[in-house]
Amino acid sequence: MNNLRPKTEQRYDNFNRKYKCLGVVGKGAYGSVSCYEDIKTKKKVAVKQFFMRSGKDDGIPITLCREINLLRELEHENVLKVQDVVIHNDGSFNMILDYCKLDLERLLAYHKTLMRLPQGPPLPPKLDDGMIKSIMYQILKGIQYLHSKWVIHRDLKPSNILINDDSHADRGVVKVADFGLARVFKAPLRRFHDDGPVVTIWYRAPELLMGAKHYTPAIDIWSVGCIMYELFELKPLFKGEEVKQNNNPNPFQRDQLDKIFTVLGKPNDQIWPTINSLPESKHLASFSETTNTLESVFKMPKESLEYDLLRQLLEYDPAKRITAKEALQHKYFKDKPSNK
C-alpha cells in the first residue's frame, strides 16, 4: 500500500508547526474541511481531513492512494491543486489544498436571495453575462485538461466549482474541485458501473440513468451543460427526486429521467442510436411521448450562441455530445472572457 506513509509521517510534526487552524468550514461523512493559515506567509490553505473507520488498522485504501498520487500530478490553473498529504498518528490523514472561499453553489444562492428581496434587489439579480462566460470558459478549460490526462471527474456540480473571491490575488479564477469520484479512463476499459452511482442526480447524464456499464468523459460534459443553464436561470434544469434503495446500489431513477424527457423530449434510436442497448431501455415505453421544449425554459433566444452551446452540451447521444475541447472553440467564446 502505502507509498504515501513514509513520506508523510515525517512531515506530521512539521504540519503542526507550519500551520494554524482558523476554523472548520465544512463536515461530511468522510471527515471535515478546515481553513488553515501558514504561520510565516499568512497564506491560507484548505485542509481536508479524512477519518479512518473505527477499529480498523488497514491504513489508507490502495484506491485512495492511487487517487491522491493521480491528483498530485495534475497541474492546471482551473483544477484545484493538492499541495501535500499528511498522515496522523491515529491513522486519519489530511489533504492540503489550494484555498478558495467561494463556490458556485454559494454564488448562485446569493443571487437567488437578491431575487426574493421584497423591496427589490439592490443589484441586478441575474449573473452578469460576462461573468457567466468567464465561469463557463474556465470550467471547460479545467475539464478539457482533465480529459486530456485521461481523468473523468464524475461529480461536477456547483458546489464542486470553486472561485477565488476579491480577497484573493487571483480573484475570479475558477477551480474544478473534489475528486473523490474521479477515475482514470485510459485502456484497459473498466466497468465503471461497478463503482456504484456517480454524479449528483440533478447533473447525471442520461446514459448513466439508462444504466450504461461503460461510459466516457461525455458524462462530465452533460453536467457542465446543467451548470450552464443554472448560471443563466438561477435554478436547476432537471430537479428530480432521487430513488434510494438499501438492497440496490443503482435503482432506476424514473423521476429524474422524466424531468429530462419533459424538457428535451423522449429520446428514440434516431436521436440516440444505441439507446435500446442500454439496460434500462425496457422502461422507455412507459414514458409519455414528449417533444423538445428547451427553448421555452431557457430564456436566451433559440438563435443565440448561448442556446446553441447549451444544446450541444445537453446532446442525448454521448457519441455526438460536444467535447470540452470543441466547446472551447465554440463561437460563444470568440471574444475570450476575463477572469476579473
mmCIF file of C-alpha atoms in Angstrom:
data_model
loop_
_atom_site.group_PDB
_atom_site.id
_atom_site.type_symbol
_atom_site.label_atom_id
_atom_site.label_comp_id
_atom_site.label_asym_id
_atom_site.label_seq_id
_atom_site.Cartn_x
_atom_site.Cartn_y
_atom_site.Cartn_z
ATOM 1 C CA MET A 1 0.000 0.000 0.000
ATOM 2 C CA ASN A 2 1.208 2.962 1.265
ATOM 3 C CA ASN A 3 3.903 4.707 -0.613
ATOM 4 C CA LEU A 4 2.438 7.806 0.993
ATOM 5 C CA ARG A 5 3.085 6.814 4.601
ATOM 6 C CA PRO A 6 6.886 7.020 4.884
ATOM 7 C CA LYS A 7 6.941 10.435 3.232
ATOM 8 C CA THR A 8 4.030 11.902 5.094
ATOM 9 C CA GLU A 9 4.590 10.714 8.655
ATOM 10 C CA GLN A 10 7.899 12.512 8.856
ATOM 11 C CA ARG A 11 6.059 15.735 7.947
ATOM 12 C CA TYR A 12 3.357 15.366 10.603
ATOM 13 C CA ASP A 13 5.157 17.498 13.203
ATOM 14 C CA ASN A 14 6.164 19.987 10.549
ATOM 15 C CA PHE A 15 2.496 20.438 9.614
ATOM 16 C CA ASN A 16 1.569 21.382 13.189
ATOM 17 C CA ARG A 17 4.442 23.837 13.370
ATOM 18 C CA LYS A 18 3.800 25.370 9.966
ATOM 19 C CA TYR A 19 0.015 25.918 10.050
ATOM 20 C CA LYS A 20 -2.598 27.145 12.475
ATOM 21 C CA CYS A 21 -6.283 26.272 12.159
ATOM 22 C CA LEU A 22 -8.666 29.177 11.533
ATOM 23 C CA GLY A 23 -11.820 27.084 11.753
ATOM 24 C CA VAL A 24 -13.866 24.274 10.239
ATOM 25 C CA VAL A 25 -15.674 25.256 7.036
ATOM 26 C CA GLY A 26 -17.496 22.001 6.299
ATOM 27 C CA LYS A 27 -18.208 18.478 7.544
ATOM 28 C CA GLY A 28 -19.385 15.272 5.950
ATOM 29 C CA ALA A 29 -19.442 11.513 6.390
ATOM 30 C CA TYR A 30 -15.817 11.282 5.177
ATOM 31 C CA GLY A 31 -14.442 13.864 7.628
ATOM 32 C CA SER A 32 -14.086 17.639 7.582
ATOM 33 C CA VAL A 33 -12.635 20.604 5.694
ATOM 34 C CA SER A 34 -10.891 23.375 7.614
ATOM 35 C CA CYS A 35 -9.164 26.617 6.750
ATOM 36 C CA TYR A 36 -5.559 26.838 7.910
ATOM 37 C CA GLU A 37 -3.048 29.669 7.704
ATOM 38 C CA ASP A 38 0.653 29.365 7.037
ATOM 39 C CA ILE A 39 2.145 30.985 10.140
ATOM 40 C CA LYS A 40 5.031 32.572 8.237
ATOM 41 C CA THR A 41 3.495 33.596 4.916
ATOM 42 C CA LYS A 42 -0.098 34.136 6.176
ATOM 43 C CA LYS A 43 -1.270 32.274 3.068
ATOM 44 C CA LYS A 44 -4.455 30.264 3.580
ATOM 45 C CA VAL A 45 -4.879 26.629 2.587
ATOM 46 C CA ALA A 46 -7.793 24.219 2.781
ATOM 47 C CA VAL A 47 -7.168 21.054 4.783
ATOM 48 C CA LYS A 48 -9.410 18.087 4.082
ATOM 49 C CA GLN A 49 -9.180 15.567 6.916
ATOM 50 C CA PHE A 50 -10.363 12.016 6.281
ATOM 51 C CA PHE A 51 -11.381 9.862 9.221
ATOM 52 C CA MET A 52 -10.405 6.201 9.157
ATOM 53 C CA ARG A 53 -13.003 3.637 10.188
ATOM 54 C CA SER A 54 -13.083 2.939 13.915
ATOM 55 C CA GLY A 55 -11.389 -0.289 14.918
ATOM 56 C CA LYS A 56 -9.704 -0.716 11.550
ATOM 57 C CA ASP A 57 -5.966 -0.655 11.060
ATOM 58 C CA ASP A 58 -5.859 -1.219 7.322
ATOM 59 C CA GLY A 59 -4.141 2.067 6.582
ATOM 60 C CA ILE A 60 -5.131 4.130 3.592
ATOM 61 C CA PRO A 61 -7.016 2.103 0.962
ATOM 62 C CA ILE A 62 -4.930 1.451 -2.138
ATOM 63 C CA THR A 63 -7.618 3.060 -4.317
ATOM 64 C CA LEU A 64 -7.298 6.282 -2.338
ATOM 65 C CA CYS A 65 -3.517 6.140 -2.615
ATOM 66 C CA ARG A 66 -3.879 5.933 -6.382
ATOM 67 C CA GLU A 67 -6.311 8.850 -6.355
ATOM 68 C CA ILE A 68 -4.011 11.050 -4.292
ATOM 69 C CA ASN A 69 -0.982 10.200 -6.407
ATOM 70 C CA LEU A 70 -3.022 10.979 -9.513
ATOM 71 C CA LEU A 71 -4.145 14.344 -8.189
ATOM 72 C CA ARG A 72 -0.600 15.269 -7.242
ATOM 73 C CA GLU A 73 0.267 15.003 -10.927
ATOM 74 C CA LEU A 74 -2.478 17.397 -12.045
ATOM 75 C CA GLU A 75 -1.273 20.950 -12.598
ATOM 76 C CA HIS A 76 -3.638 23.471 -14.151
ATOM 77 C CA GLU A 77 -4.895 26.912 -13.213
ATOM 78 C CA ASN A 78 -8.511 25.711 -13.270
ATOM 79 C CA VAL A 79 -8.016 22.482 -11.298
ATOM 80 C CA LEU A 80 -7.710 22.564 -7.503
ATOM 81 C CA LYS A 81 -4.158 21.656 -6.576
ATOM 82 C CA VAL A 82 -3.317 19.037 -3.966
ATOM 83 C CA GLN A 83 -0.267 20.540 -2.314
ATOM 84 C CA ASP A 84 0.544 17.766 0.127
ATOM 85 C CA VAL A 85 -0.756 14.806 2.142
ATOM 86 C CA VAL A 86 -0.073 14.306 5.845
ATOM 87 C CA ILE A 87 -0.870 11.161 7.858
ATOM 88 C CA HIS A 88 -1.722 11.491 11.549
ATOM 89 C CA ASN A 89 -0.728 9.062 14.272
ATOM 90 C CA ASP A 90 -4.357 7.914 14.643
ATOM 91 C CA GLY A 91 -4.484 6.828 11.014
ATOM 92 C CA SER A 92 -6.515 9.773 9.768
ATOM 93 C CA PHE A 93 -4.894 11.919 7.147
ATOM 94 C CA ASN A 94 -5.042 15.390 5.636
ATOM 95 C CA MET A 95 -5.020 16.569 2.063
ATOM 96 C CA ILE A 96 -3.648 20.117 1.850
ATOM 97 C CA LEU A 97 -5.326 22.003 -0.983
ATOM 98 C CA ASP A 98 -5.493 25.465 -2.501
ATOM 99 C CA TYR A 99 -7.968 27.570 -0.532
ATOM 100 C CA CYS A 100 -10.982 29.149 -2.207
ATOM 101 C CA LYS A 101 -13.532 30.879 -0.008
ATOM 102 C CA LEU A 102 -16.355 30.860 -2.557
ATOM 103 C CA ASP A 103 -18.023 28.126 -4.574
ATOM 104 C CA LEU A 104 -20.561 28.323 -7.363
ATOM 105 C CA GLU A 105 -23.376 26.982 -5.196
ATOM 106 C CA ARG A 106 -22.936 29.871 -2.745
ATOM 107 C CA LEU A 107 -22.709 32.401 -5.562
ATOM 108 C CA LEU A 108 -25.965 31.121 -7.066
ATOM 109 C CA ALA A 109 -27.649 31.104 -3.649
ATOM 110 C CA TYR A 110 -26.652 34.754 -3.122
ATOM 111 C CA HIS A 111 -28.215 35.824 -6.417
ATOM 112 C CA LYS A 112 -31.344 33.783 -5.698
ATOM 113 C CA THR A 113 -31.641 35.680 -2.397
ATOM 114 C CA LEU A 114 -31.442 39.002 -4.269
ATOM 115 C CA MET A 115 -34.394 37.955 -6.408
ATOM 116 C CA ARG A 116 -36.542 37.275 -3.316
ATOM 117 C CA LEU A 117 -35.981 40.616 -1.570
ATOM 118 C CA PRO A 118 -39.411 42.274 -1.030
ATOM 119 C CA GLN A 119 -38.077 45.763 -1.711
ATOM 120 C CA GLY A 120 -36.376 44.630 -4.886
ATOM 121 C CA PRO A 121 -32.705 43.767 -5.363
ATOM 122 C CA PRO A 122 -30.043 46.461 -4.818
ATOM 123 C CA LEU A 123 -28.113 44.874 -7.691
ATOM 124 C CA PRO A 124 -29.217 43.039 -10.846
ATOM 125 C CA PRO A 125 -30.239 39.608 -9.501
ATOM 126 C CA LYS A 126 -29.021 37.665 -12.528
ATOM 127 C CA LEU A 127 -25.356 36.941 -13.030
ATOM 128 C CA ASP A 128 -23.662 39.251 -15.486
ATOM 129 C CA ASP A 129 -23.328 37.710 -18.961
ATOM 130 C CA GLY A 130 -19.599 38.360 -18.940
ATOM 131 C CA MET A 131 -19.248 36.611 -15.584
ATOM 132 C CA ILE A 132 -21.169 33.584 -16.856
ATOM 133 C CA LYS A 133 -18.974 33.379 -19.950
ATOM 134 C CA SER A 134 -15.820 33.606 -17.820
ATOM 135 C CA ILE A 135 -17.006 30.886 -15.418
ATOM 136 C CA MET A 136 -18.053 28.578 -18.259
ATOM 137 C CA TYR A 137 -14.795 29.105 -20.140
ATOM 138 C CA GLN A 138 -12.712 28.298 -17.075
ATOM 139 C CA ILE A 139 -14.768 25.230 -16.152
ATOM 140 C CA LEU A 140 -14.358 23.891 -19.672
ATOM 141 C CA LYS A 141 -10.617 24.633 -19.618
ATOM 142 C CA GLY A 142 -10.288 22.638 -16.402
ATOM 143 C CA ILE A 143 -12.368 19.765 -17.769
ATOM 144 C CA GLN A 144 -10.521 19.753 -21.089
ATOM 145 C CA TYR A 145 -7.249 19.457 -19.153
ATOM 146 C CA LEU A 146 -8.591 16.582 -17.030
ATOM 147 C CA HIS A 147 -9.876 14.719 -20.069
ATOM 148 C CA SER A 148 -6.537 15.247 -21.840
ATOM 149 C CA LYS A 149 -4.951 13.494 -18.841
ATOM 150 C CA TRP A 150 -7.488 10.637 -19.126
ATOM 151 C CA VAL A 151 -9.378 11.678 -15.994
ATOM 152 C CA ILE A 152 -13.184 11.742 -15.699
ATOM 153 C CA HIS A 153 -14.343 13.897 -12.788
ATOM 154 C CA ARG A 154 -17.733 12.130 -12.398
ATOM 155 C CA ASP A 155 -19.242 14.557 -9.895
ATOM 156 C CA LEU A 156 -19.460 18.016 -11.440
ATOM 157 C CA LYS A 157 -21.971 20.292 -9.700
ATOM 158 C CA PRO A 158 -21.978 23.908 -8.462
ATOM 159 C CA SER A 159 -20.581 23.068 -5.015
ATOM 160 C CA ASN A 160 -17.541 21.449 -6.662
ATOM 161 C CA ILE A 161 -16.706 24.556 -8.689
ATOM 162 C CA LEU A 162 -14.630 26.933 -6.550
ATOM 163 C CA ILE A 163 -13.993 30.618 -7.229
ATOM 164 C CA ASN A 164 -11.319 32.925 -5.846
ATOM 165 C CA ASP A 165 -13.094 35.919 -4.304
ATOM 166 C CA ASP A 166 -11.991 39.565 -4.169
ATOM 167 C CA SER A 167 -9.634 38.876 -1.230
ATOM 168 C CA HIS A 168 -7.509 36.578 -3.390
ATOM 169 C CA ALA A 169 -4.650 37.770 -5.580
ATOM 170 C CA ASP A 170 -6.070 35.720 -8.467
ATOM 171 C CA ARG A 171 -9.649 36.839 -7.985
ATOM 172 C CA GLY A 172 -12.178 35.399 -10.367
ATOM 173 C CA VAL A 173 -10.147 32.270 -11.103
ATOM 174 C CA VAL A 174 -12.373 29.170 -11.188
ATOM 175 C CA LYS A 175 -11.124 25.784 -9.997
ATOM 176 C CA VAL A 176 -12.686 22.360 -10.506
ATOM 177 C CA ALA A 177 -12.567 20.593 -7.133
ATOM 178 C CA ASP A 178 -13.465 17.422 -5.207
ATOM 179 C CA PHE A 179 -12.033 14.418 -6.984
ATOM 180 C CA GLY A 180 -13.473 11.793 -4.652
ATOM 181 C CA LEU A 181 -15.242 10.062 -7.552
ATOM 182 C CA ALA A 182 -12.690 10.848 -10.269
ATOM 183 C CA ARG A 183 -11.309 7.924 -12.256
ATOM 184 C CA VAL A 184 -8.755 7.322 -14.978
ATOM 185 C CA PHE A 185 -10.476 6.051 -18.126
ATOM 186 C CA LYS A 186 -7.401 5.015 -20.111
ATOM 187 C CA ALA A 187 -7.298 1.475 -21.562
ATOM 188 C CA PRO A 188 -7.902 -1.218 -20.438
ATOM 189 C CA LEU A 189 -11.521 -0.086 -20.159
ATOM 190 C CA ARG A 190 -13.090 -0.700 -16.757
ATOM 191 C CA ARG A 191 -16.719 -1.342 -15.893
ATOM 192 C CA PHE A 192 -17.248 1.986 -14.131
ATOM 193 C CA HIS A 193 -20.815 0.905 -13.390
ATOM 194 C CA ASP A 194 -19.413 -1.404 -10.687
ATOM 195 C CA ASP A 195 -18.337 1.674 -8.696
ATOM 196 C CA GLY A 196 -21.989 2.442 -7.868
ATOM 197 C CA PRO A 197 -23.794 5.708 -8.543
ATOM 198 C CA VAL A 198 -21.736 8.650 -9.731
ATOM 199 C CA VAL A 199 -22.702 12.289 -10.299
ATOM 200 C CA THR A 200 -25.258 14.033 -8.104
ATOM 201 C CA ILE A 201 -28.697 13.169 -9.510
ATOM 202 C CA TRP A 202 -29.638 16.596 -10.986
ATOM 203 C CA TYR A 203 -26.404 16.660 -13.018
ATOM 204 C CA ARG A 204 -26.334 12.970 -14.008
ATOM 205 C CA ALA A 205 -26.063 12.185 -17.722
ATOM 206 C CA PRO A 206 -28.866 10.177 -19.391
ATOM 207 C CA GLU A 207 -26.553 7.278 -20.277
ATOM 208 C CA LEU A 208 -25.874 6.806 -16.561
ATOM 209 C CA LEU A 209 -29.581 6.962 -15.784
ATOM 210 C CA MET A 210 -30.177 4.379 -18.509
ATOM 211 C CA GLY A 211 -27.741 2.021 -16.784
ATOM 212 C CA ALA A 212 -24.681 2.269 -19.050
ATOM 213 C CA LYS A 213 -21.945 -0.006 -17.713
ATOM 214 C CA HIS A 214 -19.222 1.684 -19.740
ATOM 215 C CA TYR A 215 -19.214 5.431 -20.228
ATOM 216 C CA THR A 216 -16.974 8.229 -21.391
ATOM 217 C CA PRO A 217 -15.879 11.764 -20.447
ATOM 218 C CA ALA A 218 -19.142 12.886 -22.082
ATOM 219 C CA ILE A 219 -20.829 12.422 -18.685
ATOM 220 C CA ASP A 220 -18.829 15.424 -17.417
ATOM 221 C CA ILE A 221 -19.963 17.500 -20.402
ATOM 222 C CA TRP A 222 -23.642 16.852 -19.615
ATOM 223 C CA SER A 223 -23.022 18.086 -16.068
ATOM 224 C CA VAL A 224 -21.368 21.236 -17.449
ATOM 225 C CA GLY A 225 -24.497 21.828 -19.543
ATOM 226 C CA CYS A 226 -26.680 21.588 -16.435
ATOM 227 C CA ILE A 227 -24.385 24.051 -14.672
ATOM 228 C CA MET A 228 -24.526 26.461 -17.635
ATOM 229 C CA TYR A 229 -28.332 26.535 -17.521
ATOM 230 C CA GLU A 230 -28.233 27.184 -13.769
ATOM 231 C CA LEU A 231 -25.849 30.096 -14.227
ATOM 232 C CA PHE A 232 -28.333 31.801 -16.546
ATOM 233 C CA GLU A 233 -31.603 30.835 -14.842
ATOM 234 C CA LEU A 234 -30.535 30.556 -11.165
ATOM 235 C CA LYS A 235 -32.320 27.222 -10.758
ATOM 236 C CA PRO A 236 -31.531 23.600 -11.621
ATOM 237 C CA LEU A 237 -32.750 22.435 -15.014
ATOM 238 C CA PHE A 238 -33.552 18.838 -14.051
ATOM 239 C CA LYS A 239 -34.613 18.824 -10.406
ATOM 240 C CA GLY A 240 -35.661 15.207 -9.936
ATOM 241 C CA GLU A 241 -36.280 13.167 -6.794
ATOM 242 C CA GLU A 242 -33.575 10.561 -6.249
ATOM 243 C CA VAL A 243 -34.651 6.980 -5.542
ATOM 244 C CA LYS A 244 -32.555 5.214 -2.904
ATOM 245 C CA GLN A 245 -32.798 1.514 -2.102
ATOM 246 C CA ASN A 246 -30.685 -0.256 0.503
ATOM 247 C CA ASN A 247 -30.619 -3.507 -1.480
ATOM 248 C CA ASN A 248 -29.887 -1.888 -4.842
ATOM 249 C CA PRO A 249 -26.950 0.498 -5.307
ATOM 250 C CA ASN A 250 -28.209 1.570 -8.754
ATOM 251 C CA PRO A 251 -32.020 1.832 -8.668
ATOM 252 C CA PHE A 252 -33.890 3.074 -11.709
ATOM 253 C CA GLN A 253 -34.256 6.859 -11.484
ATOM 254 C CA ARG A 254 -37.609 7.325 -13.185
ATOM 255 C CA ASP A 255 -38.360 10.813 -11.872
ATOM 256 C CA GLN A 256 -35.002 12.213 -12.984
ATOM 257 C CA LEU A 257 -35.431 10.803 -16.474
ATOM 258 C CA ASP A 258 -38.963 12.182 -16.584
ATOM 259 C CA LYS A 259 -37.611 15.666 -15.790
ATOM 260 C CA ILE A 260 -35.112 15.350 -18.656
ATOM 261 C CA PHE A 261 -37.664 13.960 -21.136
ATOM 262 C CA THR A 262 -40.078 16.788 -20.286
ATOM 263 C CA VAL A 263 -37.513 19.387 -21.398
ATOM 264 C CA LEU A 264 -35.533 17.628 -24.130
ATOM 265 C CA GLY A 265 -38.207 15.249 -25.398
ATOM 266 C CA LYS A 266 -38.325 11.484 -25.098
ATOM 267 C CA PRO A 267 -35.330 10.043 -26.985
ATOM 268 C CA ASN A 268 -35.522 7.297 -29.591
ATOM 269 C CA ASP A 269 -32.993 5.346 -31.643
ATOM 270 C CA GLN A 270 -32.974 8.032 -34.334
ATOM 271 C CA ILE A 271 -31.813 10.635 -31.823
ATOM 272 C CA TRP A 272 -29.672 8.198 -29.860
ATOM 273 C CA PRO A 273 -28.805 5.088 -31.926
ATOM 274 C CA THR A 274 -27.524 2.949 -29.026
ATOM 275 C CA ILE A 275 -30.268 3.738 -26.516
ATOM 276 C CA ASN A 276 -32.076 0.407 -26.911
ATOM 277 C CA SER A 277 -28.916 -1.486 -25.978
ATOM 278 C CA LEU A 278 -28.834 0.080 -22.500
ATOM 279 C CA PRO A 279 -30.118 -1.931 -19.503
ATOM 280 C CA GLU A 280 -32.905 0.481 -18.532
ATOM 281 C CA SER A 281 -34.252 0.901 -22.069
ATOM 282 C CA LYS A 282 -37.005 -1.572 -21.156
ATOM 283 C CA HIS A 283 -38.670 1.279 -19.242
ATOM 284 C CA LEU A 284 -38.844 3.685 -22.194
ATOM 285 C CA ALA A 285 -42.248 2.503 -23.405
ATOM 286 C CA SER A 286 -43.802 3.500 -20.071
ATOM 287 C CA PHE A 287 -42.894 7.194 -20.564
ATOM 288 C CA SER A 288 -45.238 9.555 -22.389
ATOM 289 C CA GLU A 289 -44.163 10.863 -25.765
ATOM 290 C CA THR A 290 -42.750 14.399 -25.371
ATOM 291 C CA THR A 291 -41.009 16.911 -27.609
ATOM 292 C CA ASN A 292 -38.081 19.220 -27.019
ATOM 293 C CA THR A 293 -39.156 22.356 -25.113
ATOM 294 C CA LEU A 294 -35.708 23.676 -24.144
ATOM 295 C CA GLU A 295 -36.371 26.998 -25.868
ATOM 296 C CA SER A 296 -39.355 27.624 -23.570
ATOM 297 C CA VAL A 297 -37.395 27.083 -20.332
ATOM 298 C CA PHE A 298 -34.108 28.712 -21.385
ATOM 299 C CA LYS A 299 -34.678 32.427 -21.766
ATOM 300 C CA MET A 300 -31.894 33.045 -24.295
ATOM 301 C CA PRO A 301 -33.169 33.186 -27.913
ATOM 302 C CA LYS A 302 -33.013 29.943 -29.873
ATOM 303 C CA GLU A 303 -30.789 31.688 -32.424
ATOM 304 C CA SER A 304 -28.304 32.800 -29.768
ATOM 305 C CA LEU A 305 -24.816 31.363 -29.333
ATOM 306 C CA GLU A 306 -25.663 30.609 -25.696
ATOM 307 C CA TYR A 307 -28.587 28.421 -26.726
ATOM 308 C CA ASP A 308 -26.524 26.636 -29.372
ATOM 309 C CA LEU A 309 -23.746 25.784 -26.914
ATOM 310 C CA LEU A 310 -26.215 24.593 -24.273
ATOM 311 C CA ARG A 311 -27.983 22.412 -26.843
ATOM 312 C CA GLN A 312 -24.700 20.726 -27.773
ATOM 313 C CA LEU A 313 -23.693 20.207 -24.134
ATOM 314 C CA LEU A 314 -27.060 18.534 -23.496
ATOM 315 C CA GLU A 315 -26.984 16.232 -26.523
ATOM 316 C CA TYR A 316 -28.599 12.884 -25.653
ATOM 317 C CA ASP A 317 -26.163 10.704 -27.582
ATOM 318 C CA PRO A 318 -22.808 10.778 -25.742
ATOM 319 C CA ALA A 319 -21.031 9.975 -29.022
ATOM 320 C CA LYS A 320 -22.419 13.197 -30.539
ATOM 321 C CA ARG A 321 -22.149 15.375 -27.436
ATOM 322 C CA ILE A 322 -19.670 18.196 -27.833
ATOM 323 C CA THR A 323 -16.281 17.686 -26.153
ATOM 324 C CA ALA A 324 -14.653 20.193 -23.804
ATOM 325 C CA LYS A 325 -12.046 20.990 -26.463
ATOM 326 C CA GLU A 326 -14.738 21.594 -29.084
ATOM 327 C CA ALA A 327 -16.824 23.662 -26.662
ATOM 328 C CA LEU A 328 -13.862 25.978 -26.019
ATOM 329 C CA GLN A 329 -13.737 26.631 -29.771
ATOM 330 C CA HIS A 330 -17.459 27.473 -29.942
ATOM 331 C CA LYS A 331 -18.364 30.902 -31.318
ATOM 332 C CA TYR A 332 -19.794 31.803 -27.897
ATOM 333 C CA PHE A 333 -16.174 32.126 -26.720
ATOM 334 C CA LYS A 334 -14.981 34.063 -29.784
ATOM 335 C CA ASP A 335 -14.301 37.036 -27.504
ATOM 336 C CA LYS A 336 -12.204 35.465 -24.753
ATOM 337 C CA PRO A 337 -13.652 36.316 -21.333
ATOM 338 C CA SER A 338 -11.699 37.903 -18.496
ATOM 339 C CA ASN A 339 -11.392 36.391 -15.009
ATOM 340 C CA LYS A 340 -11.871 39.764 -13.404
#
